């Protein structure tokens, strides 16, 4: 009798557990109407392209604050929804020409069509005056790979000329750096930082569409006009520049390297920098403005472990008002990144509808991502929530899944146990996981999760991008290629209620919600895998 009663109690308990698990795992639908409403509003002309330090910023951050308040979220930064981010705006006007001179004469490159030039030094006038040009390969110093492109040269007064990406790209050698997958050494931000550390006056990056993963039009729009920086005591270049492929070839043809394949030389182990027998002159006139931008932070406090936090992030900013294209000068940024910002609000709404969690859940809309991940970089240096007790980051940037997707493509796959959380959630949706098939483009270093990772917080950055449930792979590829070619960082990235497909975006957001909900109701902290460059920061 006692044994039967015990069996009954165990059976009842199991049934109860299964029922609770079923309820807990019941998928939550993300409201597409909520998503559409916020994307349409944030990407409207009224928000002027959401550039920091403009009327567009004021409208954007106040809109987000008001919407978080309406949902019943608490201020995330003490009693404020804002974290102030002090920035400097440098509105630079480069000279019309960059002059390249040598013993056989000189030639000019034209601003925008041939080169762009900016500075991060807070000076009203700055430039290069007959600065010696030296080819520095990929501009990389990486002791762990036995690589130093700057070795043996006193760089004072000189300007380095370097390639974009890193030596592993299309090398056919998986042991060279990380093979075709870009490392941080391949990012333009690193290249400017390293050249400054070496004591150079300037750096010219040679643009190449395939290894850069974007066309010259993106360089032209992104590196002209006003730019924002975080003021720093770190060494800075006088001039940060890009030239296009044709202009680079002109430079090499006029140099002592004429006839040599500079790309092959740069990939050679043991490469040493090569003085080109040329110099460069260019000047920049700057208007300086110091001001404060804002990260927007909202919080749903946990019921048991309030100090342990899951962070959802997205950048609210875009490029503002810029060069007119087909008569339109407002860079609305509907996909990039009104979509992710709207996703923050939609997921916050889902959390509020589905009850409290044991851990706290924070929503951070960061500023100045388009200026070099500045809002998240400032947060990483001045965290509101203790990084050691920040469980994970789920970042949303340019959510453009063109329909419900079978795949979930994880950028940075293999870095942390966040892969396992995503895989479990994807399986419940009938989906499968794939690593980013374009790791050579360095997307892991190109959005705000990177700054959370740098301080040791495991991050998930993913979306459906390859195979749909009801469309061909060719159709999906064509849609994504069209966006990258014709809309990315262009005024044409607009919201059209008649043609914008949000079922795939809401499907992805549902997965992000489920991952966050699981993390918010357990005690485990996801770990970085062995071999991840971010593991040491966590430990």
Short mmCIF file of C-alpha atoms in Angstrom, two decimals:
data_model
loop_
_atom_site.label_atom_id
_atom_site.label_comp_id
_atom_site.label_asym_id
_atom_site.label_seq_id
_atom_site.Cartn_x
_atom_site.Cartn_y
_atom_site.Cartn_z
CA UNK A 1 0.00 0.00 0.00
CA UNK A 2 2.80 2.37 0.89
CA UNK A 3 4.71 1.45 -2.28
CA UNK A 4 1.62 2.04 -4.44
CA UNK A 5 1.05 5.40 -2.78
CA UNK A 6 4.68 6.31 -3.37
CA UNK A 7 4.42 5.31 -7.05
CA UNK A 8 1.28 7.40 -7.37
CA UNK A 9 2.95 10.44 -5.81
CA UNK A 10 6.00 10.09 -8.04
CA UNK A 11 3.77 9.72 -11.13
CA UNK A 12 1.71 12.74 -10.10
CA UNK A 13 4.86 14.76 -9.53
CA UNK A 14 6.23 13.79 -12.95
CA UNK A 15 2.95 14.73 -14.64
CA UNK A 16 2.98 18.03 -12.77
CA UNK A 17 6.60 18.65 -13.82
CA UNK A 18 5.85 17.83 -17.44
CA UNK A 19 2.82 20.12 -17.40
CA UNK A 20 4.89 22.95 -15.94
CA UNK A 21 7.64 22.33 -18.50
CA UNK A 22 5.11 22.38 -21.32
CA UNK A 23 3.74 25.67 -20.06
CA UNK A 24 7.21 27.08 -19.60
CA UNK A 25 8.23 26.01 -23.09
CA UNK A 26 5.09 27.18 -24.82
CA UNK A 27 6.39 29.42 -27.62
CA UNK A 28 5.61 33.10 -27.25
CA UNK A 29 4.52 34.93 -30.36
CA UNK A 30 6.18 38.28 -30.95
CA UNK A 31 3.54 40.78 -31.98
CA UNK A 32 4.20 41.72 -35.62
CA UNK A 33 1.91 44.73 -35.28
CA UNK A 34 4.11 46.05 -32.46
CA UNK A 35 7.19 45.43 -34.56
CA UNK A 36 5.74 47.13 -37.66
CA UNK A 37 4.53 50.13 -35.67
CA UNK A 38 7.93 50.85 -34.16
CA UNK A 39 9.94 50.24 -37.35
CA UNK A 40 7.65 52.51 -39.34
CA UNK A 41 7.92 55.27 -36.73
CA UNK A 42 11.67 55.06 -36.12
CA UNK A 43 12.45 54.87 -39.85
CA UNK A 44 10.18 57.76 -40.79
CA UNK A 45 11.59 60.99 -42.23
CA UNK A 46 10.51 62.74 -39.03
CA UNK A 47 13.40 61.04 -37.21
CA UNK A 48 15.91 62.44 -39.75
CA UNK A 49 18.00 59.29 -39.98
CA UNK A 50 18.54 59.07 -36.20
CA UNK A 51 22.04 60.53 -36.15
CA UNK A 52 23.54 61.37 -32.74
CA UNK A 53 23.83 65.07 -31.85
CA UNK A 54 20.85 65.97 -34.05
CA UNK A 55 17.14 66.58 -33.60
CA UNK A 56 16.80 62.98 -34.80
CA UNK A 57 18.58 61.75 -31.66
CA UNK A 58 16.35 63.80 -29.36
CA UNK A 59 13.22 62.35 -30.97
CA UNK A 60 14.60 58.80 -30.95
CA UNK A 61 15.79 58.53 -27.35
CA UNK A 62 12.66 60.21 -26.00
CA UNK A 63 10.47 57.90 -28.11
CA UNK A 64 12.27 54.85 -26.69
CA UNK A 65 12.06 56.13 -23.12
CA UNK A 66 8.33 56.80 -23.50
CA UNK A 67 7.67 53.38 -25.03
CA UNK A 68 9.59 51.54 -22.30
CA UNK A 69 7.64 53.52 -19.71
CA UNK A 70 4.32 52.60 -21.33
CA UNK A 71 5.32 48.92 -21.13
CA UNK A 72 5.98 49.31 -17.42
CA UNK A 73 9.75 48.84 -17.51
CA UNK A 74 11.85 50.51 -14.84
CA UNK A 75 14.66 52.99 -15.54
CA UNK A 76 17.82 50.95 -16.09
CA UNK A 77 20.43 53.43 -14.89
CA UNK A 78 19.41 54.21 -11.32
CA UNK A 79 16.40 56.49 -11.63
CA UNK A 80 17.14 57.35 -15.26
CA UNK A 81 16.42 55.66 -18.56
CA UNK A 82 19.54 57.29 -20.00
CA UNK A 83 23.27 56.74 -19.78
CA UNK A 84 25.08 59.84 -20.97
CA UNK A 85 27.82 59.17 -23.51
CA UNK A 86 30.21 62.13 -23.94
CA UNK A 87 31.38 62.33 -27.54
CA UNK A 88 33.23 64.72 -29.80
CA UNK A 89 31.85 65.52 -33.23
CA UNK A 90 34.54 66.27 -35.81
CA UNK A 91 33.05 67.71 -38.98
CA UNK A 92 35.98 67.40 -41.34
CA UNK A 93 36.43 68.92 -44.78
CA UNK A 94 39.40 67.29 -46.55
CA UNK A 95 41.27 69.11 -49.29
CA UNK A 96 39.88 68.45 -52.76
CA UNK A 97 43.06 66.61 -53.70
CA UNK A 98 45.44 64.13 -52.12
CA UNK A 99 48.81 64.74 -53.75
CA UNK A 100 51.15 61.79 -54.34
CA UNK A 101 54.71 62.89 -55.18
CA UNK A 102 57.89 61.09 -56.27
CA UNK A 103 61.14 61.69 -58.13
CA UNK A 104 59.31 61.39 -61.47
CA UNK A 105 56.62 63.95 -60.62
CA UNK A 106 53.27 63.94 -58.89
CA UNK A 107 49.61 63.13 -59.44
CA UNK A 108 46.38 63.96 -57.65
CA UNK A 109 43.62 61.81 -56.19
CA UNK A 110 40.15 63.36 -55.96
CA UNK A 111 38.23 63.45 -52.69
CA UNK A 112 35.33 60.98 -52.47
CA UNK A 113 35.75 59.49 -55.93
CA UNK A 114 39.36 58.37 -55.23
CA UNK A 115 39.97 58.83 -51.51
CA UNK A 116 38.41 59.75 -48.19
CA UNK A 117 40.28 61.27 -45.26
CA UNK A 118 39.28 61.85 -41.65
CA UNK A 119 40.97 62.40 -38.31
CA UNK A 120 40.26 61.49 -34.69
CA UNK A 121 42.51 64.25 -33.36
CA UNK A 122 40.56 67.14 -31.86
CA UNK A 123 42.25 69.84 -33.95
CA UNK A 124 40.70 72.50 -36.18
CA UNK A 125 43.35 71.99 -38.85
CA UNK A 126 45.49 68.92 -39.44
CA UNK A 127 47.08 67.02 -42.28
CA UNK A 128 50.06 65.31 -43.88
CA UNK A 129 52.77 67.39 -45.56
CA UNK A 130 54.97 65.25 -47.80
CA UNK A 131 54.71 62.30 -45.44
CA UNK A 132 56.74 59.32 -46.68
CA UNK A 133 54.62 56.41 -47.92
CA UNK A 134 55.58 52.92 -46.74
CA UNK A 135 53.76 49.73 -47.75
CA UNK A 136 53.02 47.83 -44.51
CA UNK A 137 51.24 44.76 -45.86
CA UNK A 138 48.12 44.17 -43.81
CA UNK A 139 49.18 46.57 -41.04
CA UNK A 140 49.17 43.83 -38.40
CA UNK A 141 51.26 43.08 -35.32
CA UNK A 142 50.20 39.64 -34.04
CA UNK A 143 52.84 37.91 -31.89
CA UNK A 144 50.72 34.77 -31.53
CA UNK A 145 50.93 34.32 -35.31
CA UNK A 146 54.58 35.39 -35.52
CA UNK A 147 53.52 38.41 -37.59
CA UNK A 148 54.77 42.02 -37.59
CA UNK A 149 54.12 44.21 -40.62
CA UNK A 150 55.72 47.25 -38.98
CA UNK A 151 59.03 45.76 -37.89
CA UNK A 152 62.33 47.50 -38.63
CA UNK A 153 60.98 50.96 -39.48
CA UNK A 154 60.95 54.19 -37.49
CA UNK A 155 57.41 55.28 -38.30
CA UNK A 156 57.62 58.86 -37.09
CA UNK A 157 56.51 61.20 -39.88
CA UNK A 158 55.51 58.34 -42.17
CA UNK A 159 52.21 57.11 -43.59
CA UNK A 160 51.53 53.39 -43.87
CA UNK A 161 49.66 51.89 -46.83
CA UNK A 162 47.87 48.65 -45.93
CA UNK A 163 45.38 46.10 -47.22
CA UNK A 164 41.95 45.48 -45.74
CA UNK A 165 41.17 42.13 -44.00
CA UNK A 166 44.03 39.83 -42.92
CA UNK A 167 46.52 37.40 -44.56
CA UNK A 168 44.30 34.35 -44.15
CA UNK A 169 41.62 35.69 -46.51
CA UNK A 170 41.49 33.55 -49.69
CA UNK A 171 44.96 32.21 -48.91
CA UNK A 172 43.90 28.58 -49.11
CA UNK A 173 45.85 28.06 -45.88
CA UNK A 174 43.63 27.33 -42.85
CA UNK A 175 46.65 27.72 -40.54
CA UNK A 176 47.35 31.28 -41.68
CA UNK A 177 45.62 33.37 -38.99
CA UNK A 178 42.14 31.77 -39.00
CA UNK A 179 42.09 30.93 -42.66
CA UNK A 180 39.21 32.54 -44.49
CA UNK A 181 37.54 33.72 -41.24
CA UNK A 182 38.45 37.31 -40.47
CA UNK A 183 40.17 38.02 -37.17
CA UNK A 184 39.98 41.35 -35.38
CA UNK A 185 43.31 42.16 -37.04
CA UNK A 186 41.39 42.45 -40.29
CA UNK A 187 39.10 45.24 -39.14
CA UNK A 188 39.78 48.82 -40.15
CA UNK A 189 39.40 49.97 -36.54
CA UNK A 190 42.32 47.77 -35.49
CA UNK A 191 44.47 48.98 -38.40
CA UNK A 192 44.08 52.65 -37.42
CA UNK A 193 44.77 51.81 -33.77
CA UNK A 194 47.92 49.81 -34.58
CA UNK A 195 49.37 52.39 -36.95
CA UNK A 196 48.95 55.02 -34.24
CA UNK A 197 50.62 52.75 -31.67
CA UNK A 198 53.55 52.36 -34.06
CA UNK A 199 53.97 56.16 -34.18
CA UNK A 200 52.89 56.71 -37.80
CA UNK A 201 51.40 60.05 -38.84
CA UNK A 202 48.85 58.54 -41.21
CA UNK A 203 47.35 55.35 -42.59
CA UNK A 204 45.86 54.64 -46.00
CA UNK A 205 43.72 51.50 -46.26
CA UNK A 206 43.32 50.08 -49.76
CA UNK A 207 39.66 49.34 -50.31
CA UNK A 208 38.75 46.09 -52.04
CA UNK A 209 35.08 45.15 -52.20
CA UNK A 210 35.39 41.40 -51.61
CA UNK A 211 37.67 41.35 -48.53
CA UNK A 212 35.99 44.48 -47.13
CA UNK A 213 32.52 42.98 -47.80
CA UNK A 214 31.10 46.33 -48.95
CA UNK A 215 31.53 48.62 -51.94
CA UNK A 216 33.30 51.95 -52.27
CA UNK A 217 29.92 53.68 -51.95
CA UNK A 218 29.81 52.58 -48.29
CA UNK A 219 33.27 54.05 -47.67
CA UNK A 220 32.26 57.23 -49.45
CA UNK A 221 29.12 57.73 -47.33
CA UNK A 222 30.55 56.43 -44.05
CA UNK A 223 33.86 58.32 -44.04
CA UNK A 224 32.70 61.73 -45.20
CA UNK A 225 31.06 64.53 -43.27
CA UNK A 226 30.80 64.69 -39.49
CA UNK A 227 32.05 61.75 -37.41
CA UNK A 228 31.89 61.04 -33.70
CA UNK A 229 34.66 59.83 -31.41
CA UNK A 230 35.16 59.11 -27.72
CA UNK A 231 37.92 61.42 -26.53
CA UNK A 232 40.90 59.34 -25.46
CA UNK A 233 44.47 59.56 -24.19
CA UNK A 234 45.51 56.79 -26.59
CA UNK A 235 47.82 57.65 -29.53
CA UNK A 236 45.95 58.84 -32.61
CA UNK A 237 46.85 59.28 -36.27
CA UNK A 238 46.81 62.67 -37.89
CA UNK A 239 44.98 61.27 -40.92
CA UNK A 240 42.89 58.11 -41.30
CA UNK A 241 42.30 57.47 -44.98
CA UNK A 242 41.04 55.04 -47.59
CA UNK A 243 41.81 54.86 -51.32
CA UNK A 244 39.97 52.82 -53.90
CA UNK A 245 41.54 49.97 -55.88
CA UNK A 246 42.31 52.08 -58.96
CA UNK A 247 44.03 54.77 -56.92
CA UNK A 248 46.08 52.18 -55.05
CA UNK A 249 47.28 50.76 -58.35
CA UNK A 250 48.35 54.27 -59.45
CA UNK A 251 50.37 54.60 -56.25
CA UNK A 252 52.14 51.25 -56.74
CA UNK A 253 52.74 51.91 -60.44
CA UNK A 254 54.50 55.18 -59.52
CA UNK A 255 56.55 53.50 -56.77
CA UNK A 256 59.63 51.29 -56.62
CA UNK A 257 57.20 48.35 -56.43
CA UNK A 258 55.94 48.86 -59.99
CA UNK A 259 55.15 45.51 -61.58
CA UNK A 260 55.12 43.58 -58.31
CA UNK A 261 52.02 41.89 -56.90
CA UNK A 262 51.60 43.73 -53.60
CA UNK A 263 48.87 41.35 -52.43
CA UNK A 264 51.13 38.31 -52.75
CA UNK A 265 54.00 40.12 -51.01
CA UNK A 266 51.75 41.15 -48.10
CA UNK A 267 50.70 37.54 -47.47
CA UNK A 268 54.29 36.25 -47.33
CA UNK A 269 55.50 35.12 -43.93
CA UNK A 270 58.42 37.29 -42.95
CA UNK A 271 57.07 40.29 -44.88
CA UNK A 272 58.95 43.50 -44.11
CA UNK A 273 57.63 47.02 -44.75
CA UNK A 274 58.69 48.57 -48.07
CA UNK A 275 59.33 52.34 -48.51
CA UNK A 276 57.63 53.27 -51.78
CA UNK A 277 59.81 56.22 -52.80
CA UNK A 278 56.72 58.45 -52.67
CA UNK A 279 55.16 60.90 -50.26
CA UNK A 280 51.62 62.12 -49.61
CA UNK A 281 50.09 65.50 -48.82
CA UNK A 282 46.51 66.12 -47.74
CA UNK A 283 44.86 68.51 -45.29
CA UNK A 284 41.64 68.50 -43.25
CA UNK A 285 39.74 71.49 -41.86
CA UNK A 286 37.60 70.55 -38.86
CA UNK A 287 34.68 71.98 -36.98
CA UNK A 288 34.74 70.66 -33.42
CA UNK A 289 31.68 70.11 -31.25
CA UNK A 290 31.64 68.40 -27.86
CA UNK A 291 28.31 67.10 -26.66
CA UNK A 292 26.60 64.23 -24.90
CA UNK A 293 24.71 61.46 -26.66
CA UNK A 294 22.62 58.84 -24.87
CA UNK A 295 22.29 55.11 -24.44
CA UNK A 296 18.73 54.19 -23.46
CA UNK A 297 18.47 51.56 -20.71
CA UNK A 298 15.29 49.94 -19.34
CA UNK A 299 14.96 47.09 -16.86
CA UNK A 300 12.60 44.34 -15.76
CA UNK A 301 13.88 43.45 -12.26
CA UNK A 302 14.17 39.77 -11.37
CA UNK A 303 12.21 38.23 -8.53
CA UNK A 304 15.07 36.29 -6.92
CA UNK A 305 18.43 37.29 -8.41
CA UNK A 306 18.02 40.96 -9.24
CA UNK A 307 21.76 41.56 -9.58
CA UNK A 308 22.14 38.88 -12.29
CA UNK A 309 21.19 40.36 -15.64
CA UNK A 310 20.53 39.27 -19.21
CA UNK A 311 21.10 42.17 -21.63
CA UNK A 312 19.28 42.60 -24.94
CA UNK A 313 20.99 45.23 -27.10
CA UNK A 314 20.45 47.07 -30.38
CA UNK A 315 21.79 50.33 -31.74
CA UNK A 316 19.23 53.07 -32.29
CA UNK A 317 21.38 55.32 -34.51
CA UNK A 318 21.87 55.56 -38.24
CA UNK A 319 23.58 58.01 -40.63
CA UNK A 320 21.25 61.01 -40.48
CA UNK A 321 20.97 63.39 -43.43
CA UNK A 322 23.73 63.01 -46.01
CA UNK A 323 24.63 62.96 -49.66
CA UNK A 324 21.44 62.90 -51.78
CA UNK A 325 20.88 59.79 -53.90
CA UNK A 326 18.06 59.95 -56.42
CA UNK A 327 16.84 63.11 -54.69
CA UNK A 328 16.64 61.57 -51.20
CA UNK A 329 19.10 62.70 -48.51
CA UNK A 330 17.58 61.05 -45.39
CA UNK A 331 19.30 57.78 -44.49
CA UNK A 332 16.29 56.24 -42.70
CA UNK A 333 17.89 52.94 -41.70
CA UNK A 334 14.72 50.84 -41.56
CA UNK A 335 16.51 47.51 -41.47
CA UNK A 336 19.72 49.04 -40.09
CA UNK A 337 18.67 49.39 -37.33
CA UNK A 338 15.09 50.47 -36.72
CA UNK A 339 14.39 46.73 -36.96
CA UNK A 340 16.62 45.79 -34.02
CA UNK A 341 15.48 48.76 -31.96
CA UNK A 342 11.85 47.82 -32.57
CA UNK A 343 12.85 44.27 -31.65
CA UNK A 344 13.94 45.49 -28.21
CA UNK A 345 10.49 46.95 -27.62
CA UNK A 346 8.70 43.87 -28.97
CA UNK A 347 10.70 41.49 -26.76
CA UNK A 348 10.22 43.75 -23.74
CA UNK A 349 6.48 43.60 -24.40
CA UNK A 350 6.64 39.80 -24.55
CA UNK A 351 8.47 39.61 -21.21
CA UNK A 352 5.92 41.87 -19.56
CA UNK A 353 3.04 39.76 -20.92
CA UNK A 354 4.55 36.47 -19.80
CA UNK A 355 5.27 37.18 -16.17
CA UNK A 356 8.35 37.89 -14.11
CA UNK A 357 11.66 36.02 -14.27
CA UNK A 358 14.09 35.08 -11.54
CA UNK A 359 16.91 37.13 -13.02
CA UNK A 360 16.66 40.69 -14.25
CA UNK A 361 16.33 41.46 -17.96
CA UNK A 362 17.77 44.71 -19.33
CA UNK A 363 17.18 46.39 -22.69
CA UNK A 364 19.92 48.71 -23.94
CA UNK A 365 19.51 50.82 -27.08
CA UNK A 366 23.04 52.10 -27.70
CA UNK A 367 24.18 55.16 -29.57
CA UNK A 368 26.80 55.71 -32.29
CA UNK A 369 27.23 52.15 -33.53
CA UNK A 370 27.59 53.51 -37.03
CA UNK A 371 30.49 55.69 -35.82
CA UNK A 372 32.51 52.69 -34.61
CA UNK A 373 30.43 50.94 -31.90
CA UNK A 374 30.93 53.96 -29.63
CA UNK A 375 27.83 53.64 -27.42
CA UNK A 376 28.54 50.02 -26.53
CA UNK A 377 32.25 50.79 -26.14
CA UNK A 378 31.40 53.50 -23.62
CA UNK A 379 29.04 51.12 -21.81
CA UNK A 380 31.77 48.46 -21.69
CA UNK A 381 34.12 50.98 -20.05
CA UNK A 382 31.37 52.27 -17.74
CA UNK A 383 29.00 49.32 -17.19
CA UNK A 384 25.74 49.95 -15.38
CA UNK A 385 25.42 46.25 -14.51
CA UNK A 386 28.35 44.29 -13.05
CA UNK A 387 29.94 42.41 -16.00
CA UNK A 388 30.72 39.45 -13.70
CA UNK A 389 27.00 39.14 -12.96
CA UNK A 390 25.85 39.88 -16.48
CA UNK A 391 24.81 36.45 -17.67
CA UNK A 392 24.78 37.05 -21.43
CA UNK A 393 24.15 39.53 -24.20
CA UNK A 394 21.70 39.00 -27.08
CA UNK A 395 22.33 41.58 -29.78
CA UNK A 396 19.99 42.55 -32.62
CA UNK A 397 21.27 44.43 -35.63
CA UNK A 398 19.74 44.73 -39.11
CA UNK A 399 17.01 42.12 -38.74
CA UNK A 400 16.16 41.39 -42.33
CA UNK A 401 15.10 37.73 -42.54
CA UNK A 402 12.89 37.69 -45.68
CA UNK A 403 10.37 35.19 -44.32
CA UNK A 404 10.43 32.38 -41.76
CA UNK A 405 13.81 30.72 -42.07
CA UNK A 406 14.78 27.09 -41.47
CA UNK A 407 18.31 28.09 -40.54
CA UNK A 408 19.61 30.18 -37.70
CA UNK A 409 22.96 31.54 -38.79
CA UNK A 410 25.18 32.32 -35.79
CA UNK A 411 27.87 34.93 -36.28
CA UNK A 412 30.81 33.94 -34.09
CA UNK A 413 29.69 30.31 -33.86
CA UNK A 414 32.09 28.29 -31.74
CA UNK A 415 32.88 31.08 -29.31
CA UNK A 416 30.62 30.25 -26.36
CA UNK A 417 27.88 28.04 -24.94
CA UNK A 418 25.35 30.56 -26.20
CA UNK A 419 25.46 28.39 -29.34
CA UNK A 420 23.84 25.58 -27.33
CA UNK A 421 21.06 27.83 -26.01
CA UNK A 422 20.34 29.03 -29.54
CA UNK A 423 20.39 25.49 -30.90
CA UNK A 424 17.85 24.30 -28.33
CA UNK A 425 15.50 27.20 -29.10
CA UNK A 426 15.96 26.70 -32.86
CA UNK A 427 15.14 23.00 -32.60
CA UNK A 428 11.81 23.82 -30.96
CA UNK A 429 11.02 25.99 -33.99
CA UNK A 430 11.92 23.20 -36.39
CA UNK A 431 15.13 24.96 -37.40
CA UNK A 432 18.80 24.06 -37.63
CA UNK A 433 21.98 25.97 -36.77
CA UNK A 434 24.74 26.94 -39.18
CA UNK A 435 27.92 28.92 -38.53
CA UNK A 436 28.25 32.20 -40.40
CA UNK A 437 29.17 31.13 -43.94
CA UNK A 438 30.82 34.52 -44.51
CA UNK A 439 33.19 34.56 -41.54
CA UNK A 440 35.73 36.27 -43.80
CA UNK A 441 33.63 39.45 -43.61
CA UNK A 442 34.26 39.83 -39.89
CA UNK A 443 30.65 40.45 -38.87
CA UNK A 444 31.45 39.33 -35.32
CA UNK A 445 33.52 42.49 -34.91
CA UNK A 446 31.02 44.80 -36.60
CA UNK A 447 28.18 45.14 -34.12
CA UNK A 448 27.71 45.96 -30.47
CA UNK A 449 27.89 42.42 -29.05
CA UNK A 450 31.64 42.67 -29.73
CA UNK A 451 32.12 45.22 -26.95
CA UNK A 452 30.17 43.06 -24.50
CA UNK A 453 32.35 40.11 -25.51
CA UNK A 454 35.51 42.15 -24.94
CA UNK A 455 34.62 42.47 -21.24
CA UNK A 456 33.88 38.75 -20.98
CA UNK A 457 30.10 38.62 -21.47
CA UNK A 458 29.05 35.70 -23.73
CA UNK A 459 27.08 37.07 -26.66
CA UNK A 460 24.60 35.75 -29.21
CA UNK A 461 24.36 37.45 -32.60
CA UNK A 462 22.27 35.50 -35.09
CA UNK A 463 19.49 35.56 -37.67
CA UNK A 464 17.86 33.42 -40.33
CA UNK A 465 19.66 34.08 -43.59
CA UNK A 466 20.02 31.01 -45.79
CA UNK A 467 17.04 28.69 -46.24
CA UNK A 468 13.37 29.54 -45.85
CA UNK A 469 10.42 27.26 -45.14
CA UNK A 470 8.54 28.44 -48.21
CA UNK A 471 11.07 30.14 -50.54
CA UNK A 472 14.00 28.87 -52.58
CA UNK A 473 17.57 29.45 -51.47
CA UNK A 474 18.13 31.40 -54.68
CA UNK A 475 15.25 33.74 -53.82
CA UNK A 476 16.58 34.35 -50.30
CA UNK A 477 20.07 35.03 -51.60
CA UNK A 478 18.73 37.43 -54.22
CA UNK A 479 16.76 39.37 -51.57
CA UNK A 480 19.74 39.68 -49.22
CA UNK A 481 22.13 40.55 -52.05
CA UNK A 482 19.74 43.26 -53.24
CA UNK A 483 19.71 44.80 -49.76
CA UNK A 484 23.50 44.75 -49.45
CA UNK A 485 23.98 46.21 -52.93
CA UNK A 486 21.18 48.77 -53.15
CA UNK A 487 19.99 49.62 -49.64
CA UNK A 488 22.71 49.09 -47.04
CA UNK A 489 23.77 52.55 -45.80
CA UNK A 490 21.69 54.19 -48.52
CA UNK A 491 18.57 56.41 -48.33
CA UNK A 492 16.64 53.53 -49.92
CA UNK A 493 16.72 51.54 -46.65
CA UNK A 494 13.14 52.60 -45.93
CA UNK A 495 10.04 50.98 -44.46
CA UNK A 496 7.24 50.14 -46.88
CA UNK A 497 4.19 48.57 -45.18
CA UNK A 498 3.13 47.05 -48.52
CA UNK A 499 6.36 45.18 -49.20
CA UNK A 500 8.18 44.75 -45.89
CA UNK A 501 8.04 41.13 -44.72
CA UNK A 502 8.21 40.78 -40.93
CA UNK A 503 7.25 37.14 -40.35
CA UNK A 504 10.89 36.08 -40.43
CA UNK A 505 11.97 38.91 -38.15
CA UNK A 506 9.32 38.07 -35.56
CA UNK A 507 10.30 34.38 -35.85
CA UNK A 508 13.91 35.29 -35.00
CA UNK A 509 12.75 37.54 -32.17
CA UNK A 510 10.67 34.69 -30.76
CA UNK A 511 13.86 32.62 -30.61
CA UNK A 512 15.79 35.44 -28.92
CA UNK A 513 12.98 35.75 -26.37
CA UNK A 514 13.08 32.02 -25.61
CA UNK A 515 16.85 32.05 -25.14
CA UNK A 516 16.61 35.04 -22.81
CA UNK A 517 13.68 33.56 -20.87
CA UNK A 518 15.58 30.32 -20.26
CA UNK A 519 18.67 32.21 -19.08
CA UNK A 520 16.53 34.43 -16.87
CA UNK A 521 14.97 31.48 -15.03
CA UNK A 522 18.07 29.38 -14.29
CA UNK A 523 21.22 29.76 -12.21
CA UNK A 524 23.81 28.74 -14.81
CA UNK A 525 26.25 31.18 -16.44
CA UNK A 526 27.13 30.29 -20.06
CA UNK A 527 30.86 29.85 -20.60
CA UNK A 528 33.29 30.73 -23.36
CA UNK A 529 34.79 27.76 -25.13
CA UNK A 530 38.48 26.92 -24.91
CA UNK A 531 40.37 28.85 -27.56
CA UNK A 532 38.05 31.87 -27.49
CA UNK A 533 39.97 35.13 -27.20
CA UNK A 534 37.27 36.37 -24.79
CA UNK A 535 37.52 33.55 -22.26
CA UNK A 536 40.28 35.22 -20.22
CA UNK A 537 38.24 38.39 -19.72
CA UNK A 538 35.39 36.37 -18.18
CA UNK A 539 37.71 34.47 -15.87
#
